[in-house]
Short mmCIF file of C-alpha atoms in Angstrom, two decimals:
data_model
loop_
_atom_site.label_atom_id
_atom_site.label_comp_id
_atom_site.label_asym_id
_atom_site.label_seq_id
_atom_site.Cartn_x
_atom_site.Cartn_y
_atom_site.Cartn_z
CA UNK A 1 38.84 -25.08 -32.34
CA UNK A 2 41.52 -23.46 -29.51
CA UNK A 3 42.09 -20.52 -31.87
CA UNK A 4 40.80 -18.04 -34.65
CA UNK A 5 43.04 -19.87 -36.87
CA UNK A 6 42.31 -22.99 -36.25
CA UNK A 7 38.35 -22.64 -35.88
CA UNK A 8 38.90 -20.94 -39.64
CA UNK A 9 40.40 -24.19 -41.05
CA UNK A 10 38.53 -26.28 -39.51
CA UNK A 11 35.34 -23.87 -40.78
CA UNK A 12 36.88 -24.39 -44.53
CA UNK A 13 36.41 -27.86 -43.75
CA UNK A 14 33.55 -29.18 -42.07
CA UNK A 15 30.32 -27.11 -43.55
CA UNK A 16 28.72 -25.14 -39.91
CA UNK A 17 25.33 -24.12 -39.48
CA UNK A 18 26.75 -21.85 -36.31
CA UNK A 19 29.66 -21.36 -34.76
CA UNK A 20 29.99 -20.07 -30.60
CA UNK A 21 32.65 -18.19 -31.10
CA UNK A 22 34.95 -16.38 -27.88
CA UNK A 23 35.75 -12.98 -28.23
CA UNK A 24 39.36 -14.45 -25.28
CA UNK A 25 40.84 -16.71 -27.69
CA UNK A 26 44.79 -16.63 -28.26
CA UNK A 27 46.93 -16.13 -31.89
CA UNK A 28 44.11 -15.04 -33.54
CA UNK A 29 41.39 -13.57 -31.45
CA UNK A 30 37.20 -13.75 -30.72
CA UNK A 31 36.82 -9.92 -33.32
CA UNK A 32 38.72 -10.05 -35.96
CA UNK A 33 37.69 -14.46 -36.11
CA UNK A 34 34.94 -12.60 -36.51
CA UNK A 35 36.07 -10.62 -39.32
CA UNK A 36 36.99 -12.98 -41.33
CA UNK A 37 34.77 -15.84 -41.12
CA UNK A 38 31.93 -12.82 -42.13
CA UNK A 39 33.68 -12.43 -45.06
CA UNK A 40 34.06 -15.79 -46.49
CA UNK A 41 31.10 -17.16 -44.60
CA UNK A 42 28.89 -14.57 -44.11
CA UNK A 43 25.50 -17.03 -43.74
CA UNK A 44 27.14 -18.62 -40.96
CA UNK A 45 25.76 -17.93 -37.72
CA UNK A 46 27.38 -16.89 -35.09
CA UNK A 47 27.05 -16.85 -30.88
CA UNK A 48 29.02 -15.41 -29.06
CA UNK A 49 30.45 -16.58 -25.67
CA UNK A 50 32.92 -14.73 -23.65
CA UNK A 51 33.62 -13.04 -19.55
CA UNK A 52 33.79 -9.00 -20.86
CA UNK A 53 30.41 -8.73 -20.80
CA UNK A 54 29.20 -4.87 -22.04
CA UNK A 55 25.61 -3.48 -23.78
CA UNK A 56 27.95 -1.09 -25.69
CA UNK A 57 30.11 -3.85 -26.95
CA UNK A 58 27.52 -6.36 -27.37
CA UNK A 59 25.15 -3.88 -28.95
CA UNK A 60 29.21 -3.74 -31.42
CA UNK A 61 28.90 -6.70 -32.65
CA UNK A 62 25.48 -7.40 -33.22
CA UNK A 63 26.15 -4.72 -35.62
CA UNK A 64 28.54 -6.34 -37.19
CA UNK A 65 26.01 -9.38 -37.93
CA UNK A 66 25.79 -12.17 -34.65
CA UNK A 67 23.53 -13.71 -34.03
CA UNK A 68 23.33 -13.55 -29.61
CA UNK A 69 25.76 -13.86 -26.53
CA UNK A 70 25.83 -15.96 -23.63
CA UNK A 71 28.08 -15.81 -20.92
CA UNK A 72 30.95 -17.79 -20.50
CA UNK A 73 30.60 -20.22 -17.85
CA UNK A 74 27.07 -20.63 -18.90
CA UNK A 75 24.57 -23.38 -17.78
CA UNK A 76 24.02 -26.19 -20.63
CA UNK A 77 20.45 -25.28 -20.14
CA UNK A 78 21.40 -21.45 -21.71
CA UNK A 79 23.97 -22.57 -24.20
CA UNK A 80 21.56 -25.19 -25.69
CA UNK A 81 18.31 -23.22 -25.60
CA UNK A 82 21.47 -20.54 -27.41
CA UNK A 83 21.48 -22.70 -30.30
CA UNK A 84 17.68 -23.96 -30.46
CA UNK A 85 17.16 -20.33 -30.87
CA UNK A 86 19.03 -19.54 -33.29
CA UNK A 87 18.83 -22.78 -35.34
CA UNK A 88 14.48 -20.94 -35.14
CA UNK A 89 14.72 -17.53 -35.42
CA UNK A 90 17.69 -16.51 -37.01
CA UNK A 91 19.30 -15.39 -34.10
CA UNK A 92 19.01 -15.52 -29.84
CA UNK A 93 18.49 -11.76 -28.89
CA UNK A 94 15.68 -12.22 -26.74
CA UNK A 95 18.83 -14.49 -24.42
CA UNK A 96 20.97 -11.00 -24.98
CA UNK A 97 18.22 -7.98 -24.99
CA UNK A 98 17.27 -9.98 -20.95
CA UNK A 99 20.91 -9.83 -19.83
CA UNK A 100 21.32 -5.92 -21.22
CA UNK A 101 18.10 -5.55 -18.80
CA UNK A 102 19.92 -6.92 -16.15
CA UNK A 103 23.53 -6.41 -16.14
CA UNK A 104 23.94 -2.88 -17.11
CA UNK A 105 24.01 -0.72 -14.48
CA UNK A 106 22.22 2.18 -13.74
CA UNK A 107 24.82 4.43 -14.93
CA UNK A 108 24.22 8.13 -15.04
CA UNK A 109 27.49 9.79 -17.31
CA UNK A 110 27.33 13.18 -15.57
CA UNK A 111 30.57 13.40 -17.39
CA UNK A 112 28.66 12.77 -20.80
CA UNK A 113 31.28 9.56 -21.77
CA UNK A 114 31.19 9.06 -25.24
CA UNK A 115 30.28 5.26 -25.43
CA UNK A 116 33.96 3.94 -26.48
CA UNK A 117 35.23 6.09 -23.40
CA UNK A 118 32.78 4.14 -21.19
CA UNK A 119 33.83 0.62 -23.35
CA UNK A 120 37.60 1.89 -22.04
CA UNK A 121 35.80 2.64 -18.26
CA UNK A 122 34.64 -0.28 -17.49
CA UNK A 123 36.95 -3.07 -19.27
CA UNK A 124 39.94 -0.34 -17.48
CA UNK A 125 37.75 -0.79 -14.28
CA UNK A 126 37.83 -5.12 -14.89
CA UNK A 127 41.81 -4.85 -14.74
CA UNK A 128 42.28 -5.37 -18.23
CA UNK A 129 45.67 -3.77 -19.98
CA UNK A 130 45.43 -0.74 -22.67
CA UNK A 131 47.07 -4.10 -24.80
CA UNK A 132 44.10 -5.99 -24.32
CA UNK A 133 40.99 -3.44 -23.80
CA UNK A 134 43.02 -2.89 -27.66
CA UNK A 135 41.85 -6.15 -29.23
CA UNK A 136 38.29 -5.96 -28.16
CA UNK A 137 37.66 -2.47 -28.94
CA UNK A 138 39.74 -3.58 -32.03
CA UNK A 139 41.88 -0.72 -31.95
CA UNK A 140 45.95 0.54 -31.35
CA UNK A 141 47.50 0.32 -27.97
CA UNK A 142 47.78 4.33 -28.08
CA UNK A 143 43.59 5.12 -29.32
CA UNK A 144 43.34 3.71 -25.44
CA UNK A 145 45.17 6.30 -23.82
CA UNK A 146 43.76 8.95 -25.94
CA UNK A 147 40.13 7.59 -24.88
CA UNK A 148 41.87 7.59 -21.04
CA UNK A 149 43.12 11.16 -21.34
CA UNK A 150 40.63 11.81 -21.65
CA UNK A 151 38.09 10.30 -19.71
CA UNK A 152 40.94 11.74 -17.12
CA UNK A 153 40.59 15.56 -18.53
CA UNK A 154 35.94 14.65 -18.03
CA UNK A 155 36.55 13.45 -14.12
CA UNK A 156 39.92 15.28 -12.60
CA UNK A 157 40.71 11.35 -11.00
CA UNK A 158 44.68 11.68 -11.51
CA UNK A 159 45.58 7.79 -11.44
CA UNK A 160 44.78 4.45 -13.25
CA UNK A 161 43.67 4.04 -9.34
CA UNK A 162 41.07 6.11 -8.78
CA UNK A 163 39.95 5.66 -13.02
CA UNK A 164 39.43 1.83 -10.60
CA UNK A 165 38.20 2.85 -7.74
CA UNK A 166 35.78 4.37 -10.27
CA UNK A 167 34.16 2.65 -12.46
CA UNK A 168 34.53 -0.09 -9.69
CA UNK A 169 31.91 2.55 -7.40
CA UNK A 170 29.11 2.75 -9.65
CA UNK A 171 29.38 -0.33 -11.38
CA UNK A 172 30.89 0.33 -15.02
CA UNK A 173 33.33 -3.38 -14.02
CA UNK A 174 29.20 -5.71 -14.31
CA UNK A 175 29.10 -3.79 -17.79
#
């Protein structure tokens, strides 16, 4: 399916056991589609596909009932392994956990940023707009601005360029 609405139409007409869900879809993004899928098809197993890896984001989606995560652009072998793992064991958290261990930056968080502020900083470091970040985190643009203001206040950074530079320098663009 090309977007979330089309995916829901397909699921209404065809039985599926497992869905590969891209978080970055037009019309209805993956986060909204996930919410609808959980309401309408509670037993459907879902594997997320996204180029935006973040342990914080992954943890949030695992709590919402997804069964695993695959980085966008993964080899077909990884995709097949994840699907077989979900089919056999009901999840592919082992793949997700290994990704968290290998990709998470060893950031010490000296400014005591909250998990949400860390997510906002991570997405900002990747060049995402407030609107995009709000879509990923399912919050308003004003909520993203609020978190950025808190980050500025805690870190003493003065500009968006400083924020992005800080995030990249500390490996937060790889979360």
